[in-house]
Amino acid sequence: MLKFTAVTSILAILLLGTNAMCEDPSEKKMALTSANAWLTHIDNQKYEESWRNAATLLKDAITAPQLEQSVSTARKPFRKLISREMTKQDYHTSLPGAPDGNYYVIQFTSKFENKAEAIETITTMKDNNGAWHVSGYFIK
């Protein structure tokens, strides 16, 4: 029984660690760069530009005006961005409600004029053209 438990534990560690083993530091950096550029467009209310630079998956799901409506509604009460710091970046090959692929889910702790601490979560994906683009945004 002890041997079975040890083997099961090792398999679980290997399976859970698979995503980390597939990470490429240069890809991780490109995904973060893409997320930061996209957030800069959002911070400057350049919603059309943010939509144009989004992943195909996002652009197929919503229009530029829908993106503007959604993001501006979510961000407006917080007002102007004061600071933002990346706190977490995890690689995934599978996410709920999305096709299998290469993703980084990136979290930022952000400070706004009317919100002392917000968590912004950006999902980036490696698109068909091989570049990293934002496919999702959530703020709380």
PDB file of C-alpha atoms in Angstrom:
ATOM      1  CA  MET A   1       0.000   0.000   0.000  1.00  0.00           C
ATOM      2  CA  LEU A   2       2.852   2.371   0.819  1.00  0.00           C
ATOM      3  CA  LYS A   3       4.402   1.696  -2.599  1.00  0.00           C
ATOM      4  CA  PHE A   4       1.057   2.458  -4.323  1.00  0.00           C
ATOM      5  CA  THR A   5       0.721   5.743  -2.408  1.00  0.00           C
ATOM      6  CA  ALA A   6       4.273   6.776  -3.313  1.00  0.00           C
ATOM      7  CA  VAL A   7       3.743   5.975  -7.000  1.00  0.00           C
ATOM      8  CA  THR A   8       0.408   7.823  -7.012  1.00  0.00           C
ATOM      9  CA  SER A   9       2.015  10.850  -5.353  1.00  0.00           C
ATOM     10  CA  ILE A  10       4.864  10.900  -7.874  1.00  0.00           C
ATOM     11  CA  LEU A  11       2.417  10.643 -10.790  1.00  0.00           C
ATOM     12  CA  ALA A  12       0.329  13.481  -9.380  1.00  0.00           C
ATOM     13  CA  ILE A  13       3.403  15.682  -9.012  1.00  0.00           C
ATOM     14  CA  LEU A  14       4.499  14.890 -12.557  1.00  0.00           C
ATOM     15  CA  LEU A  15       1.049  15.569 -14.001  1.00  0.00           C
ATOM     16  CA  LEU A  16       0.539  18.779 -12.052  1.00  0.00           C
ATOM     17  CA  GLY A  17       4.016  19.942 -12.936  1.00  0.00           C
ATOM     18  CA  THR A  18       3.634  19.285 -16.677  1.00  0.00           C
ATOM     19  CA  ASN A  19       2.607  22.857 -17.456  1.00  0.00           C
ATOM     20  CA  ALA A  20       5.607  24.290 -15.642  1.00  0.00           C
ATOM     21  CA  MET A  21       7.970  21.963 -17.501  1.00  0.00           C
ATOM     22  CA  CYS A  22       6.621  23.173 -20.872  1.00  0.00           C
ATOM     23  CA  GLU A  23       7.241  26.834 -20.146  1.00  0.00           C
ATOM     24  CA  ASP A  24       9.722  28.687 -22.312  1.00  0.00           C
ATOM     25  CA  PRO A  25      11.139  31.786 -20.586  1.00  0.00           C
ATOM     26  CA  SER A  26      11.126  33.796 -23.826  1.00  0.00           C
ATOM     27  CA  GLU A  27       7.471  32.875 -24.475  1.00  0.00           C
ATOM     28  CA  LYS A  28       6.608  33.829 -20.892  1.00  0.00           C
ATOM     29  CA  LYS A  29       8.225  37.234 -21.419  1.00  0.00           C
ATOM     30  CA  MET A  30       6.432  37.776 -24.748  1.00  0.00           C
ATOM     31  CA  ALA A  31       3.079  36.930 -23.135  1.00  0.00           C
ATOM     32  CA  LEU A  32       3.714  39.437 -20.344  1.00  0.00           C
ATOM     33  CA  THR A  33       4.801  42.097 -22.842  1.00  0.00           C
ATOM     34  CA  SER A  34       1.584  41.541 -24.797  1.00  0.00           C
ATOM     35  CA  ALA A  35      -0.522  41.817 -21.628  1.00  0.00           C
ATOM     36  CA  ASN A  36       1.202  45.046 -20.587  1.00  0.00           C
ATOM     37  CA  ALA A  37       0.776  46.604 -24.037  1.00  0.00           C
ATOM     38  CA  TRP A  38      -2.903  45.661 -24.077  1.00  0.00           C
ATOM     39  CA  LEU A  39      -3.442  47.120 -20.609  1.00  0.00           C
ATOM     40  CA  THR A  40      -1.760  50.345 -21.704  1.00  0.00           C
ATOM     41  CA  HIS A  41      -4.336  50.657 -24.500  1.00  0.00           C
ATOM     42  CA  ILE A  42      -7.126  50.059 -21.978  1.00  0.00           C
ATOM     43  CA  ASP A  43      -5.624  52.544 -19.496  1.00  0.00           C
ATOM     44  CA  ASN A  44      -5.581  55.172 -22.263  1.00  0.00           C
ATOM     45  CA  GLN A  45      -9.123  54.277 -23.377  1.00  0.00           C
ATOM     46  CA  LYS A  46      -7.863  53.128 -26.782  1.00  0.00           C
ATOM     47  CA  TYR A  47     -10.417  50.330 -26.957  1.00  0.00           C
ATOM     48  CA  GLU A  48     -10.370  49.935 -30.734  1.00  0.00           C
ATOM     49  CA  GLU A  49      -6.597  49.468 -30.584  1.00  0.00           C
ATOM     50  CA  SER A  50      -6.929  46.958 -27.746  1.00  0.00           C
ATOM     51  CA  TRP A  51      -9.486  44.985 -29.771  1.00  0.00           C
ATOM     52  CA  ARG A  52      -7.268  45.000 -32.879  1.00  0.00           C
ATOM     53  CA  ASN A  53      -4.379  43.659 -30.803  1.00  0.00           C
ATOM     54  CA  ALA A  54      -6.461  40.987 -29.066  1.00  0.00           C
ATOM     55  CA  ALA A  55      -6.417  37.252 -29.755  1.00  0.00           C
ATOM     56  CA  THR A  56      -8.532  35.895 -32.581  1.00  0.00           C
ATOM     57  CA  LEU A  57     -10.561  34.013 -29.955  1.00  0.00           C
ATOM     58  CA  LEU A  58     -11.589  37.294 -28.301  1.00  0.00           C
ATOM     59  CA  LYS A  59     -12.249  39.089 -31.602  1.00  0.00           C
ATOM     60  CA  ASP A  60     -14.447  36.221 -32.787  1.00  0.00           C
ATOM     61  CA  ALA A  61     -16.465  36.425 -29.549  1.00  0.00           C
ATOM     62  CA  ILE A  62     -17.087  40.192 -29.290  1.00  0.00           C
ATOM     63  CA  THR A  63     -16.913  43.322 -31.408  1.00  0.00           C
ATOM     64  CA  ALA A  64     -14.732  46.341 -30.658  1.00  0.00           C
ATOM     65  CA  PRO A  65     -17.737  48.354 -29.385  1.00  0.00           C
ATOM     66  CA  GLN A  66     -18.733  45.446 -27.126  1.00  0.00           C
ATOM     67  CA  LEU A  67     -15.197  45.311 -25.721  1.00  0.00           C
ATOM     68  CA  GLU A  68     -15.265  49.055 -25.091  1.00  0.00           C
ATOM     69  CA  GLN A  69     -18.652  48.829 -23.372  1.00  0.00           C
ATOM     70  CA  SER A  70     -17.616  45.918 -21.181  1.00  0.00           C
ATOM     71  CA  VAL A  71     -14.195  47.177 -20.128  1.00  0.00           C
ATOM     72  CA  SER A  72     -15.153  50.830 -19.708  1.00  0.00           C
ATOM     73  CA  THR A  73     -18.146  49.849 -17.561  1.00  0.00           C
ATOM     74  CA  ALA A  74     -15.946  47.665 -15.363  1.00  0.00           C
ATOM     75  CA  ARG A  75     -13.121  50.197 -15.038  1.00  0.00           C
ATOM     76  CA  LYS A  76     -14.998  53.532 -14.880  1.00  0.00           C
ATOM     77  CA  PRO A  77     -15.806  53.441 -11.132  1.00  0.00           C
ATOM     78  CA  PHE A  78     -12.115  52.908 -10.290  1.00  0.00           C
ATOM     79  CA  ARG A  79     -11.046  56.003 -12.257  1.00  0.00           C
ATOM     80  CA  LYS A  80      -7.386  56.588 -13.167  1.00  0.00           C
ATOM     81  CA  LEU A  81      -4.693  53.920 -12.717  1.00  0.00           C
ATOM     82  CA  ILE A  82      -2.073  54.809 -10.099  1.00  0.00           C
ATOM     83  CA  SER A  83       0.121  51.694 -10.160  1.00  0.00           C
ATOM     84  CA  ARG A  84       0.185  48.088 -11.344  1.00  0.00           C
ATOM     85  CA  GLU A  85       2.430  45.193 -10.373  1.00  0.00           C
ATOM     86  CA  MET A  86       2.468  41.713 -11.882  1.00  0.00           C
ATOM     87  CA  THR A  87       2.054  39.206  -9.049  1.00  0.00           C
ATOM     88  CA  LYS A  88       1.490  35.875 -10.787  1.00  0.00           C
ATOM     89  CA  GLN A  89       1.958  34.308 -14.216  1.00  0.00           C
ATOM     90  CA  ASP A  90       0.917  30.694 -14.788  1.00  0.00           C
ATOM     91  CA  TYR A  91       1.174  28.620 -17.963  1.00  0.00           C
ATOM     92  CA  HIS A  92      -1.745  26.412 -19.035  1.00  0.00           C
ATOM     93  CA  THR A  93      -2.588  24.246 -22.026  1.00  0.00           C
ATOM     94  CA  SER A  94      -6.241  23.934 -21.069  1.00  0.00           C
ATOM     95  CA  LEU A  95      -8.654  26.459 -19.581  1.00  0.00           C
ATOM     96  CA  PRO A  96     -12.392  26.167 -18.856  1.00  0.00           C
ATOM     97  CA  GLY A  97     -14.499  27.315 -21.802  1.00  0.00           C
ATOM     98  CA  ALA A  98     -11.530  27.732 -24.149  1.00  0.00           C
ATOM     99  CA  PRO A  99      -9.979  25.454 -26.754  1.00  0.00           C
ATOM    100  CA  ASP A 100      -6.769  23.673 -25.801  1.00  0.00           C
ATOM    101  CA  GLY A 101      -3.725  25.771 -26.583  1.00  0.00           C
ATOM    102  CA  ASN A 102      -0.931  27.760 -24.986  1.00  0.00           C
ATOM    103  CA  TYR A 103      -2.059  30.249 -22.360  1.00  0.00           C
ATOM    104  CA  TYR A 104      -0.613  32.417 -19.633  1.00  0.00           C
ATOM    105  CA  VAL A 105      -2.961  33.642 -16.938  1.00  0.00           C
ATOM    106  CA  ILE A 106      -1.378  36.764 -15.492  1.00  0.00           C
ATOM    107  CA  GLN A 107      -2.506  38.569 -12.352  1.00  0.00           C
ATOM    108  CA  PHE A 108      -1.700  42.143 -11.463  1.00  0.00           C
ATOM    109  CA  THR A 109      -2.294  43.971  -8.211  1.00  0.00           C
ATOM    110  CA  SER A 110      -3.379  47.442  -9.250  1.00  0.00           C
ATOM    111  CA  LYS A 111      -4.135  50.688  -7.492  1.00  0.00           C
ATOM    112  CA  PHE A 112      -6.648  53.188  -8.878  1.00  0.00           C
ATOM    113  CA  GLU A 113      -7.861  56.611  -7.730  1.00  0.00           C
ATOM    114  CA  ASN A 114     -11.065  55.084  -6.330  1.00  0.00           C
ATOM    115  CA  LYS A 115      -9.845  51.558  -5.556  1.00  0.00           C
ATOM    116  CA  ALA A 116      -6.872  51.022  -3.249  1.00  0.00           C
ATOM    117  CA  GLU A 117      -6.334  47.440  -4.378  1.00  0.00           C
ATOM    118  CA  ALA A 118      -7.777  45.674  -7.387  1.00  0.00           C
ATOM    119  CA  ILE A 119      -6.827  42.375  -8.975  1.00  0.00           C
ATOM    120  CA  GLU A 120      -6.641  42.437 -12.763  1.00  0.00           C
ATOM    121  CA  THR A 121      -6.459  39.051 -14.457  1.00  0.00           C
ATOM    122  CA  ILE A 122      -5.327  38.862 -18.066  1.00  0.00           C
ATOM    123  CA  THR A 123      -5.371  35.691 -20.127  1.00  0.00           C
ATOM    124  CA  THR A 124      -2.960  35.660 -23.029  1.00  0.00           C
ATOM    125  CA  MET A 125      -2.836  32.981 -25.664  1.00  0.00           C
ATOM    126  CA  LYS A 126      -0.458  32.046 -28.413  1.00  0.00           C
ATOM    127  CA  ASP A 127      -2.501  32.835 -31.490  1.00  0.00           C
ATOM    128  CA  ASN A 128      -2.477  31.160 -34.896  1.00  0.00           C
ATOM    129  CA  ASN A 129       0.177  33.612 -36.102  1.00  0.00           C
ATOM    130  CA  GLY A 130       2.550  32.498 -33.304  1.00  0.00           C
ATOM    131  CA  ALA A 131       2.257  35.776 -31.389  1.00  0.00           C
ATOM    132  CA  TRP A 132       0.850  36.212 -27.888  1.00  0.00           C
ATOM    133  CA  HIS A 133      -2.408  38.171 -27.632  1.00  0.00           C
ATOM    134  CA  VAL A 134      -4.917  38.895 -24.887  1.00  0.00           C
ATOM    135  CA  SER A 135      -7.941  36.617 -24.945  1.00  0.00           C
ATOM    136  CA  GLY A 136      -9.533  37.622 -21.649  1.00  0.00           C
ATOM    137  CA  TYR A 137      -9.683  40.337 -18.985  1.00  0.00           C
ATOM    138  CA  PHE A 138     -11.253  40.385 -15.551  1.00  0.00           C
ATOM    139  CA  ILE A 139     -11.022  42.963 -12.769  1.00  0.00           C
ATOM    140  CA  LYS A 140     -12.172  42.718  -9.185  1.00  0.00           C
TER     141      LYS A 140
END
